[in-house]
Amino acid sequence: MPGGRGYEGGRTRMGTVVLLNVYDLSPANEYLYSMGMGLHHSGVEILGKEYSFASGGGVFDSTPKEAPGAKFRESIELGSFEGGSAEVSSAISDLRGDFGPDRYNLIKRNCNHFANALVWRLLRRTIPGHVNRLANIGQCCSCLLPKKLLEESPVGPNSGGGGSGGGFQVYGRDSKKNDSISTPAFSGSGVTLGSQDSGSRVPLLGSWRGGGKKKDETLTDRREKARMAALARFEAKNAGSDRE
């Protein structure tokens, strides 16, 4: 049940309802969501508590739909199971070993992986694919990402989140300030393709006019010079043969 508060993860005659609360971690999700992906945080809401996972804190519970540093997007009703708080506690206890405080990894073991594991344990189904699709794609290039970025979660049990933001552009908690706080994962001026700036930037493939040479030479000029040099060598060789 997207949007709204649904059953708030409580008991019904059909059993205990399980909700997946999905959050946005970046304004970029306004564009990525329509493509079936995004930078998402998620928590599983059951019986009035929301369970999630973060670096430094491991598995933790919090007030539903109020994850610090993230913007609530939707609540998805995933189903219900026979049981109550005892079954939830047992499932979480079994998962703590795999989702300990020092086991967090942005690509391979994040909050969405925990949500998927808990939902599978209770309902024998997975969470919607779009919630963690970007992390699954990121496994192809995880070796290129800084270790600090991989090991810090953007949302955690404390008000400041589990880490320093992990390089994400995360939403700020104070709406009176900037709508978002940008924490770049990489820094530097970069390289501009075809730039003729001889300062801090170096042309990646040279400028269109002579590859960065001081003298402005066209391709035709260089070809003519090469032709003349080859002709001079040929004539010199023939002159030597005539003397012999």
Coordinates of N, CA and C in Angstrom, one line a residue:
M1 N 0.8 -1.2 0.0 CA 0.0 0.0 0.0 C 0.9 1.2 0.0
P2 N 1.2 1.7 -1.2 CA 2.1 2.9 -1.3 C 1.4 4.1 -0.6
G3 N 2.2 4.9 0.1 CA 1.7 6.2 0.7 C 0.9 5.9 1.9
G4 N 0.6 6.9 2.7 CA -0.2 6.7 3.8 C 0.5 6.0 4.9
R5 N -0.3 5.6 5.9 CA 0.3 4.9 7.1 C -0.2 3.4 7.1
G6 N -1.2 3.1 6.2 CA -1.6 1.7 6.2 C -2.1 1.2 7.5
Y7 N -1.7 0.0 7.9 CA -2.1 -0.6 9.2 C -1.0 -0.2 10.2
E8 N 0.0 0.5 9.9 CA 1.1 0.9 10.8 C 1.8 -0.4 11.4
G9 N 1.9 -1.4 10.6 CA 2.6 -2.6 11.0 C 2.0 -3.3 12.2
G10 N 0.7 -3.2 12.4 CA 0.1 -3.8 13.6 C -0.6 -5.1 13.3
R11 N -1.3 -5.6 14.3 CA -2.0 -6.9 14.2 C -3.4 -6.7 13.6
T12 N -3.8 -7.7 12.8 CA -5.1 -7.7 12.2 C -5.6 -9.1 12.3
R13 N -6.8 -9.3 11.9 CA -7.4 -10.7 12.0 C -6.7 -11.6 11.0
M14 N -5.9 -11.1 10.1 CA -5.2 -11.8 9.1 C -3.7 -12.1 9.6
G15 N -3.3 -11.5 10.7 CA -2.0 -11.7 11.2 C -1.3 -10.4 11.4
T16 N 0.0 -10.4 11.6 CA 0.8 -9.2 11.8 C 1.3 -8.6 10.5
V17 N 0.9 -7.4 10.3 CA 1.2 -6.7 9.0 C 2.6 -6.2 9.0
V18 N 3.3 -6.4 7.8 CA 4.7 -6.0 7.6 C 4.7 -4.9 6.5
L19 N 5.2 -3.7 6.9 CA 5.4 -2.6 5.9 C 6.8 -2.3 5.6
L20 N 7.1 -1.9 4.4 CA 8.4 -1.4 4.1 C 8.4 0.1 3.9
N21 N 9.1 0.8 4.7 CA 9.1 2.3 4.6 C 10.3 2.6 3.8
V22 N 10.1 3.3 2.7 CA 11.2 3.7 1.8 C 11.5 5.2 1.8
Y23 N 12.7 5.5 1.9 CA 13.2 6.9 2.0 C 14.1 7.3 0.8
D24 N 14.1 8.6 0.5 CA 15.0 9.2 -0.5 C 16.3 9.7 0.2
L25 N 17.4 9.4 -0.3 CA 18.7 9.9 0.3 C 19.3 11.0 -0.6
S26 N 18.7 11.3 -1.7 CA 19.2 12.4 -2.6 C 18.1 13.0 -3.4
P27 N 18.1 14.3 -3.7 CA 17.2 14.9 -4.6 C 17.2 14.2 -6.0
A28 N 18.3 13.6 -6.3 CA 18.4 12.9 -7.6 C 17.4 11.8 -7.8
N29 N 16.8 11.4 -6.7 CA 15.7 10.3 -6.8 C 14.5 10.8 -7.6
E30 N 14.3 12.1 -7.7 CA 13.2 12.7 -8.4 C 13.3 12.3 -9.9
Y31 N 14.5 12.0 -10.3 CA 14.7 11.6 -11.7 C 15.0 10.1 -11.8
L32 N 15.7 9.5 -10.8 CA 16.0 8.1 -10.9 C 14.8 7.2 -10.6
Y33 N 13.9 7.7 -9.8 CA 12.7 6.8 -9.4 C 11.9 6.4 -10.6
S34 N 11.8 7.3 -11.6 CA 11.0 6.9 -12.8 C 11.7 5.9 -13.6
M35 N 13.0 5.7 -13.4 CA 13.8 4.7 -14.1 C 13.9 3.4 -13.3
G36 N 13.2 3.3 -12.2 CA 13.2 2.1 -11.5 C 14.4 1.9 -10.6
M37 N 15.0 3.0 -10.1 CA 16.1 2.9 -9.2 C 16.2 4.2 -8.4
G38 N 17.2 4.3 -7.5 CA 17.4 5.5 -6.7 C 18.3 5.2 -5.5
L39 N 18.7 6.3 -4.9 CA 19.5 6.2 -3.6 C 18.5 6.1 -2.5
H40 N 18.2 4.9 -2.0 CA 17.1 4.7 -1.0 C 17.7 4.1 0.3
H41 N 17.0 4.6 1.4 CA 17.1 3.9 2.7 C 15.8 3.3 2.9
S42 N 15.8 2.1 3.7 CA 14.5 1.5 4.0 C 14.5 0.9 5.4
G43 N 13.4 0.7 5.9 CA 13.2 0.1 7.2 C 11.9 -0.7 7.2
V44 N 11.9 -1.7 8.0 CA 10.7 -2.6 8.1 C 9.9 -2.3 9.3
E45 N 8.7 -1.9 9.1 CA 7.8 -1.5 10.2 C 6.9 -2.6 10.6
I46 N 7.0 -3.0 11.9 CA 6.1 -4.0 12.4 C 5.7 -3.7 13.8
L47 N 4.5 -3.7 14.1 CA 3.9 -3.5 15.5 C 4.4 -2.1 16.0
G48 N 4.4 -1.1 15.2 CA 4.7 0.2 15.7 C 6.2 0.6 15.8
K49 N 7.0 -0.3 15.4 CA 8.5 -0.1 15.4 C 9.1 -0.3 14.0
E50 N 10.1 0.5 13.7 CA 10.7 0.4 12.4 C 12.2 -0.2 12.6
Y51 N 12.5 -1.3 11.9 CA 13.8 -1.9 12.1 C 14.6 -1.7 10.9
S52 N 15.9 -1.4 11.2 CA 16.8 -1.1 10.0 C 18.3 -1.5 10.5
F53 N 19.2 -1.1 9.6 CA 20.6 -1.5 9.8 C 21.6 -0.4 9.4
A54 N 22.6 -0.2 10.2 CA 23.6 0.9 9.9 C 25.0 0.5 10.4
S55 N 25.9 1.2 9.9 CA 27.3 1.0 10.4 C 27.4 1.6 11.8
G56 N 28.2 0.9 12.6 CA 28.4 1.4 14.0 C 27.2 1.0 14.9
G57 N 26.0 0.9 14.4 CA 24.9 0.6 15.3 C 24.3 -0.8 15.1
G58 N 24.6 -1.4 13.9 CA 24.1 -2.7 13.6 C 22.6 -2.6 13.4
V59 N 21.8 -3.6 13.9 CA 20.4 -3.6 13.8 C 19.8 -2.7 14.9
F60 N 18.9 -1.8 14.5 CA 18.3 -0.9 15.5 C 16.8 -0.7 15.1
D61 N 16.1 -0.2 16.1 CA 14.7 0.2 15.9 C 14.5 1.7 16.1
S62 N 13.5 2.3 15.5 CA 13.3 3.7 15.6 C 11.8 4.0 15.3
T63 N 11.4 5.3 15.4 CA 10.0 5.7 15.2 C 9.8 5.5 13.7
P64 N 8.7 4.9 13.3 CA 8.4 4.7 11.9 C 8.3 6.0 11.1
K65 N 8.8 5.9 9.9 CA 8.7 7.0 8.9 C 9.5 8.3 9.3
E66 N 10.5 8.2 10.2 CA 11.2 9.3 10.7 C 12.7 9.1 10.7
A67 N 13.2 8.5 9.7 CA 14.7 8.3 9.6 C 15.4 9.6 9.4
P68 N 16.4 9.9 10.3 CA 17.1 11.1 10.2 C 18.0 11.2 9.0
G69 N 18.1 12.4 8.4 CA 18.9 12.5 7.2 C 18.3 12.0 5.9
A70 N 17.1 11.5 6.0 CA 16.4 11.0 4.8 C 15.0 11.5 4.7
K71 N 14.5 11.5 3.5 CA 13.1 12.0 3.2 C 12.2 10.9 2.9
F72 N 11.2 10.7 3.7 CA 10.2 9.6 3.5 C 9.5 9.7 2.2
R73 N 9.5 8.6 1.5 CA 8.9 8.6 0.1 C 7.5 7.8 0.1
E74 N 7.6 6.5 0.6 CA 6.4 5.7 0.5 C 6.4 4.6 1.5
S75 N 5.3 4.0 1.8 CA 5.1 2.8 2.7 C 4.4 1.8 1.9
I76 N 5.1 0.6 1.8 CA 4.6 -0.5 0.9 C 4.2 -1.7 1.8
E77 N 2.9 -2.1 1.8 CA 2.5 -3.2 2.6 C 2.9 -4.5 1.8
L78 N 3.7 -5.3 2.5 CA 4.2 -6.5 1.9 C 3.5 -7.8 2.2
G79 N 2.7 -7.8 3.3 CA 1.9 -8.9 3.7 C 1.8 -9.0 5.2
S80 N 1.4 -10.2 5.6 CA 1.2 -10.4 7.1 C 1.7 -11.8 7.4
F81 N 2.1 -12.1 8.7 CA 2.5 -13.4 9.1 C 1.8 -13.7 10.4
E82 N 1.7 -15.0 10.7 CA 1.1 -15.5 11.9 C 2.1 -15.4 13.0
G83 N 1.8 -14.6 14.0 CA 2.7 -14.4 15.1 C 2.7 -13.0 15.6
G84 N 3.6 -12.6 16.5 CA 3.7 -11.3 17.0 C 5.1 -10.9 17.3
S85 N 5.2 -10.1 18.5 CA 6.5 -9.6 18.8 C 7.6 -10.6 19.1
A86 N 7.2 -11.8 19.6 CA 8.1 -12.9 19.9 C 8.8 -13.4 18.6
E87 N 8.0 -13.5 17.6 CA 8.5 -14.0 16.3 C 9.4 -13.0 15.7
V88 N 9.1 -11.7 15.8 CA 9.9 -10.6 15.3 C 11.2 -10.6 16.0
S89 N 11.2 -10.7 17.3 CA 12.4 -10.7 18.1 C 13.3 -11.8 17.7
S90 N 12.7 -13.0 17.5 CA 13.5 -14.2 17.1 C 14.2 -14.0 15.8
A91 N 13.4 -13.5 14.8 CA 14.0 -13.3 13.5 C 15.1 -12.3 13.5
I92 N 15.0 -11.2 14.2 CA 16.0 -10.2 14.3 C 17.2 -10.7 15.0
S93 N 17.0 -11.5 16.1 CA 18.1 -12.1 16.8 C 19.0 -13.0 15.9
D94 N 18.3 -13.7 15.0 CA 19.0 -14.6 14.1 C 19.8 -13.8 13.1
L95 N 19.4 -12.6 12.8 CA 20.0 -11.8 11.7 C 21.2 -10.9 12.3
R96 N 21.2 -10.7 13.6 CA 22.2 -9.8 14.1 C 23.7 -10.3 13.8
G97 N 23.9 -11.6 13.7 CA 25.2 -12.0 13.4 C 25.7 -11.6 12.0
D98 N 24.8 -11.6 11.0 CA 25.2 -11.2 9.7 C 25.2 -9.7 9.5
F99 N 24.4 -9.0 10.4 CA 24.3 -7.6 10.3 C 24.8 -6.9 11.5
G100 N 26.0 -7.1 11.9 CA 26.6 -6.6 13.1 C 27.1 -5.1 12.8
P101 N 27.5 -4.4 13.9 CA 27.9 -3.0 13.7 C 29.1 -2.8 12.8
D102 N 29.9 -3.8 12.6 CA 31.1 -3.6 11.7 C 30.9 -4.4 10.4
R103 N 29.7 -4.8 10.1 CA 29.5 -5.6 8.9 C 28.9 -4.8 7.7
Y104 N 28.7 -3.5 8.0 CA 28.0 -2.7 6.9 C 28.9 -2.5 5.7
N105 N 28.3 -2.6 4.5 CA 28.9 -2.2 3.3 C 27.9 -1.7 2.4
L106 N 28.1 -0.5 1.8 CA 27.2 0.3 1.0 C 26.7 -0.5 -0.2
I107 N 27.5 -1.4 -0.7 CA 27.1 -2.1 -1.9 C 26.7 -3.5 -1.6
K108 N 27.3 -4.2 -0.7 CA 27.0 -5.6 -0.5 C 26.2 -5.9 0.7
R109 N 26.1 -5.0 1.7 CA 25.4 -5.3 2.9 C 24.9 -4.0 3.5
N110 N 23.9 -3.4 3.0 CA 23.3 -2.2 3.5 C 22.0 -2.3 4.1
C111 N 21.3 -1.2 4.4 CA 20.0 -1.3 5.1 C 19.0 -2.0 4.3
N112 N 19.0 -1.9 3.0 CA 18.1 -2.6 2.1 C 18.3 -4.1 2.1
H113 N 19.5 -4.5 2.2 CA 19.8 -5.9 2.3 C 19.2 -6.5 3.6
F114 N 19.4 -5.7 4.7 CA 18.8 -6.2 5.9 C 17.3 -6.3 5.8
A115 N 16.7 -5.2 5.3 CA 15.2 -5.2 5.1 C 14.7 -6.4 4.3
N116 N 15.5 -6.7 3.3 CA 15.1 -7.9 2.5 C 15.2 -9.2 3.2
A117 N 16.3 -9.3 4.1 CA 16.5 -10.5 4.9 C 15.4 -10.7 5.9
L118 N 15.0 -9.6 6.6 CA 14.0 -9.7 7.6 C 12.6 -10.0 7.0
V119 N 12.3 -9.4 5.9 CA 11.1 -9.7 5.2 C 11.0 -11.1 4.7
W120 N 12.1 -11.6 4.2 CA 12.2 -13.0 3.7 C 12.0 -13.9 4.9
R121 N 12.6 -13.6 6.0 CA 12.5 -14.5 7.2 C 11.0 -14.5 7.7
L122 N 10.3 -13.4 7.6 CA 8.9 -13.4 8.1 C 7.8 -13.8 7.1
L123 N 8.1 -13.4 5.8 CA 7.0 -13.6 4.8 C 7.4 -14.5 3.6
R124 N 8.7 -14.9 3.6 CA 9.2 -15.7 2.5 C 9.0 -15.0 1.1
R125 N 9.2 -13.7 1.1 CA 9.2 -12.9 -0.1 C 10.3 -11.8 -0.1
T126 N 10.6 -11.2 -1.2 CA 11.6 -10.2 -1.2 C 11.0 -8.8 -1.3
I127 N 11.8 -7.8 -1.0 CA 11.3 -6.4 -1.1 C 11.3 -6.0 -2.6
P128 N 10.6 -5.0 -3.0 CA 10.6 -4.6 -4.4 C 12.0 -4.3 -4.9
G129 N 12.3 -4.7 -6.2 CA 13.6 -4.6 -6.7 C 14.2 -3.2 -6.8
H130 N 13.3 -2.2 -7.0 CA 13.8 -0.8 -7.3 C 14.5 -0.2 -6.0
V131 N 14.1 -0.8 -4.9 CA 14.7 -0.2 -3.6 C 16.2 -0.3 -3.5
N132 N 16.7 -1.4 -4.0 CA 18.2 -1.6 -3.8 C 18.9 -1.9 -5.2
R133 N 18.2 -1.5 -6.3 CA 18.7 -1.8 -7.6 C 20.1 -1.1 -7.8
L134 N 20.2 0.1 -7.4 CA 21.4 0.9 -7.6 C 22.6 0.2 -7.0
A135 N 22.4 -0.3 -5.8 CA 23.5 -1.0 -5.1 C 23.9 -2.3 -5.8
N136 N 22.9 -3.0 -6.3 CA 23.2 -4.2 -7.1 C 24.0 -3.9 -8.4
I137 N 23.6 -2.8 -9.0 CA 24.4 -2.4 -10.2 C 25.8 -2.0 -9.8
G138 N 25.9 -1.3 -8.6 CA 27.2 -0.8 -8.1 C 28.2 -1.9 -7.8
Q139 N 27.8 -3.1 -7.6 CA 28.7 -4.2 -7.3 C 29.7 -4.4 -8.4
C140 N 29.3 -4.0 -9.6 CA 30.2 -4.2 -10.8 C 31.4 -3.3 -10.7
C141 N 31.3 -2.2 -9.9 CA 32.4 -1.2 -9.9 C 32.8 -0.8 -8.4
S142 N 32.4 -1.7 -7.5 CA 32.7 -1.4 -6.1 C 34.2 -1.2 -5.8
C143 N 35.0 -1.9 -6.6 CA 36.5 -1.8 -6.3 C 37.0 -0.4 -6.6
L144 N 36.2 0.4 -7.3 CA 36.6 1.8 -7.7 C 36.2 2.8 -6.6
L145 N 35.4 2.4 -5.7 CA 34.8 3.4 -4.7 C 35.7 3.4 -3.5
P146 N 35.9 4.6 -2.8 CA 36.7 4.7 -1.6 C 36.2 3.8 -0.5
K147 N 37.1 3.3 0.3 CA 36.7 2.4 1.4 C 35.8 3.1 2.4
K148 N 36.1 4.4 2.6 CA 35.3 5.1 3.6 C 33.8 5.3 3.1
L149 N 33.7 5.4 1.8 CA 32.3 5.6 1.2 C 31.5 4.3 1.4
L150 N 32.2 3.1 1.3 CA 31.5 1.9 1.4 C 31.2 1.5 2.8
E151 N 31.9 1.9 3.8 CA 31.7 1.5 5.1 C 30.9 2.4 6.0
E152 N 30.4 3.5 5.5 CA 29.6 4.4 6.3 C 28.2 4.5 5.8
S153 N 27.3 4.4 6.7 CA 25.9 4.4 6.2 C 25.3 5.8 6.4
P154 N 24.5 6.3 5.4 CA 23.9 7.6 5.5 C 22.9 7.8 6.5
V155 N 22.3 6.7 7.0 CA 21.3 6.8 8.1 C 21.6 5.8 9.2
G156 N 21.5 6.2 10.4 CA 21.8 5.4 11.6 C 20.9 5.6 12.8
P157 N 21.2 4.9 13.9 CA 20.3 5.0 15.1 C 20.4 6.4 15.8
N158 N 21.6 7.1 15.5 CA 21.7 8.4 16.2 C 21.2 9.5 15.3
S159 N 21.0 10.7 15.8 CA 20.4 11.8 15.1 C 21.2 12.2 13.9
G160 N 22.5 12.0 14.0 CA 23.4 12.4 12.9 C 23.6 11.3 11.8
G161 N 22.9 10.2 12.0 CA 23.1 9.1 11.0 C 24.2 8.2 11.5
G162 N 24.3 7.0 10.8 CA 25.3 6.0 11.1 C 26.7 6.4 10.9
G163 N 26.9 7.3 9.9 CA 28.3 7.8 9.6 C 28.3 9.3 9.2
S164 N 29.2 9.7 8.4 CA 29.3 11.1 8.0 C 28.5 11.4 6.8
G165 N 27.7 10.4 6.3 CA 26.9 10.6 5.1 C 27.4 9.8 4.0
G166 N 28.6 9.1 4.2 CA 29.1 8.2 3.2 C 29.3 8.7 1.8
G167 N 29.4 10.1 1.6 CA 29.6 10.6 0.3 C 28.3 10.9 -0.4
F168 N 27.2 10.6 0.2 CA 25.9 10.9 -0.4 C 25.5 12.3 -0.3
Q169 N 24.6 12.8 -1.1 CA 24.0 14.0 -0.9 C 22.7 13.7 -0.2
V170 N 22.7 13.9 1.1 CA 21.6 13.5 1.9 C 20.8 14.7 2.3
Y171 N 19.5 14.5 2.6 CA 18.6 15.5 3.1 C 19.0 16.0 4.5
G172 N 18.9 17.3 4.8 CA 19.2 17.8 6.1 C 17.9 17.7 6.9
R173 N 18.1 17.6 8.3 CA 16.9 17.5 9.1 C 16.2 18.9 9.4
D174 N 17.0 20.0 9.3 CA 16.5 21.3 9.6 C 16.0 21.9 8.3
S175 N 14.7 22.0 8.2 CA 14.1 22.5 6.9 C 14.3 24.0 6.7
K176 N 14.7 24.7 7.8 CA 15.0 26.1 7.7 C 16.3 26.4 7.0
K177 N 17.2 25.4 7.0 CA 18.5 25.5 6.3 C 18.3 25.0 4.9
N178 N 19.5 24.6 4.3 CA 19.4 24.1 3.0 C 18.6 22.8 2.9
D179 N 18.0 22.6 1.8 CA 17.1 21.4 1.6 C 18.0 20.2 1.6
S180 N 19.2 20.3 1.2 CA 20.1 19.1 1.2 C 21.5 19.5 1.6
I181 N 22.3 18.5 2.1 CA 23.7 18.8 2.4 C 24.5 17.9 1.5
S182 N 25.3 18.6 0.7 CA 26.1 17.8 -0.3 C 27.5 17.5 0.3
T183 N 27.7 16.2 0.3 CA 29.0 15.7 0.8 C 29.7 14.9 -0.3
P184 N 30.5 15.5 -1.1 CA 31.0 14.9 -2.3 C 31.9 13.7 -1.9
A185 N 31.8 12.6 -2.7 CA 32.6 11.4 -2.4 C 34.0 11.6 -3.1
F186 N 34.1 12.4 -4.1 CA 35.3 12.7 -4.8 C 35.5 14.2 -4.9
S187 N 36.7 14.7 -5.0 CA 36.9 16.1 -5.1 C 38.0 16.3 -6.2
G188 N 38.2 17.5 -6.6 CA 39.2 17.9 -7.6 C 38.6 18.6 -8.7
S189 N 39.4 19.4 -9.5 CA 38.9 20.2 -10.6 C 38.6 19.4 -11.8
G190 N 39.2 18.2 -11.9 CA 38.9 17.3 -13.1 C 39.6 17.8 -14.3
V191 N 39.3 17.1 -15.4 CA 40.0 17.4 -16.7 C 38.9 17.7 -17.7
T192 N 39.1 18.8 -18.4 CA 38.1 19.2 -19.4 C 38.6 18.7 -20.8
L193 N 37.7 17.9 -21.5 CA 38.1 17.4 -22.8 C 38.2 18.5 -23.8
G194 N 39.4 18.6 -24.4 CA 39.6 19.5 -25.5 C 39.9 20.9 -24.9
S195 N 40.2 21.1 -23.7 CA 40.4 22.4 -23.1 C 41.8 22.9 -23.5
Q196 N 41.9 24.2 -23.7 CA 43.2 24.8 -24.0 C 43.8 25.5 -22.9
D197 N 43.2 25.3 -21.7 CA 43.7 26.0 -20.5 C 45.0 25.4 -20.1
S198 N 46.1 26.2 -20.0 CA 47.4 25.6 -19.7 C 47.7 25.7 -18.2
G199 N 46.7 26.0 -17.4 CA 46.9 26.1 -16.0 C 46.8 24.8 -15.3
S200 N 45.8 24.7 -14.4 CA 45.7 23.4 -13.6 C 45.1 22.3 -14.4
R201 N 44.4 22.6 -15.5 CA 43.8 21.6 -16.3 C 44.6 21.2 -17.5
V202 N 44.7 20.0 -17.8 CA 45.5 19.5 -18.9 C 44.6 18.9 -20.0
P203 N 44.6 19.3 -21.2 CA 43.8 18.7 -22.2 C 43.9 17.2 -22.3
L204 N 42.8 16.5 -22.3 CA 42.9 15.0 -22.2 C 43.4 14.4 -23.5
L205 N 42.9 15.0 -24.7 CA 43.4 14.5 -26.0 C 44.1 15.6 -26.8
G206 N 44.4 16.7 -26.1 CA 45.0 17.8 -26.9 C 43.9 18.7 -27.5
S207 N 44.3 19.9 -27.8 CA 43.3 20.8 -28.4 C 43.0 20.4 -29.8
W208 N 42.0 21.0 -30.4 CA 41.6 20.6 -31.8 C 42.7 21.3 -32.7
R209 N 43.4 22.3 -32.2 CA 44.4 23.0 -33.1 C 45.8 22.6 -32.7
G210 N 46.2 21.5 -33.0 CA 47.7 21.2 -32.9 C 48.0 20.5 -31.6
G211 N 47.1 20.0 -30.8 CA 47.4 19.2 -29.6 C 48.1 20.0 -28.6
G212 N 47.8 21.3 -28.5 CA 48.4 22.1 -27.4 C 49.7 22.8 -27.7
K213 N 50.1 22.8 -29.0 CA 51.4 23.4 -29.3 C 51.2 24.9 -29.3
K214 N 52.3 25.6 -29.1 CA 52.2 27.1 -29.0 C 51.9 27.7 -30.4
K215 N 52.6 27.1 -31.4 CA 52.4 27.5 -32.8 C 51.1 26.9 -33.4
D216 N 50.3 27.8 -33.9 CA 49.0 27.3 -34.5 C 49.3 26.7 -35.8
E217 N 49.2 25.3 -35.9 CA 49.4 24.6 -37.1 C 48.2 23.8 -37.5
T218 N 47.8 23.8 -38.7 CA 46.7 23.0 -39.2 C 47.2 21.7 -39.6
L219 N 46.3 20.7 -39.7 CA 46.6 19.4 -40.2 C 47.3 19.4 -41.5
T220 N 46.8 20.3 -42.4 CA 47.3 20.4 -43.8 C 48.7 20.9 -43.7
D221 N 49.0 21.8 -42.8 CA 50.4 22.3 -42.7 C 51.4 21.2 -42.3
R222 N 51.0 20.4 -41.3 CA 51.8 19.4 -40.8 C 52.1 18.3 -41.9
R223 N 51.0 18.0 -42.7 CA 51.2 17.0 -43.7 C 52.1 17.5 -44.8
E224 N 52.0 18.8 -45.1 CA 52.9 19.4 -46.2 C 54.4 19.4 -45.7
K225 N 54.6 19.7 -44.4 CA 56.0 19.7 -43.9 C 56.5 18.2 -44.0
A226 N 55.7 17.3 -43.6 CA 56.2 15.9 -43.7 C 56.5 15.4 -45.1
R227 N 55.7 15.9 -46.0 CA 55.9 15.6 -47.4 C 57.2 16.2 -47.9
M228 N 57.4 17.4 -47.6 CA 58.7 18.1 -48.0 C 59.9 17.5 -47.4
A229 N 59.8 17.0 -46.1 CA 61.0 16.4 -45.5 C 61.3 15.0 -46.2
A230 N 60.2 14.3 -46.5 CA 60.4 13.0 -47.2 C 61.0 13.2 -48.6
L231 N 60.6 14.2 -49.3 CA 61.1 14.5 -50.6 C 62.6 14.9 -50.5
A232 N 62.9 15.7 -49.5 CA 64.3 16.1 -49.3 C 65.2 14.9 -49.1
R233 N 64.7 14.0 -48.2 CA 65.5 12.8 -48.0 C 65.7 11.9 -49.2
F234 N 64.6 11.9 -50.0 CA 64.7 11.1 -51.3 C 65.7 11.7 -52.2
E235 N 65.7 13.0 -52.4 CA 66.6 13.7 -53.3 C 68.1 13.5 -52.8
A236 N 68.3 13.6 -51.5 CA 69.6 13.5 -50.9 C 70.2 12.1 -51.2
K237 N 69.3 11.1 -51.1 CA 69.7 9.7 -51.4 C 70.1 9.5 -52.8
N238 N 69.3 10.1 -53.7 CA 69.6 10.0 -55.1 C 70.9 10.7 -55.5
A239 N 71.1 11.8 -54.9 CA 72.4 12.5 -55.2 C 73.6 11.7 -54.8
G240 N 73.5 11.0 -53.6 CA 74.6 10.2 -53.2 C 74.8 9.0 -54.1
S241 N 73.8 8.5 -54.7 CA 73.9 7.4 -55.6 C 74.6 7.8 -56.9
D242 N 74.3 9.0 -57.4 CA 74.9 9.6 -58.6 C 76.4 9.8 -58.5
R243 N 76.8 10.2 -57.3 CA 78.3 10.4 -57.1 C 79.0 9.1 -57.1
E244 N 78.4 8.1 -56.7 CA 79.0 6.8 -56.7 C 79.2 6.2 -58.1

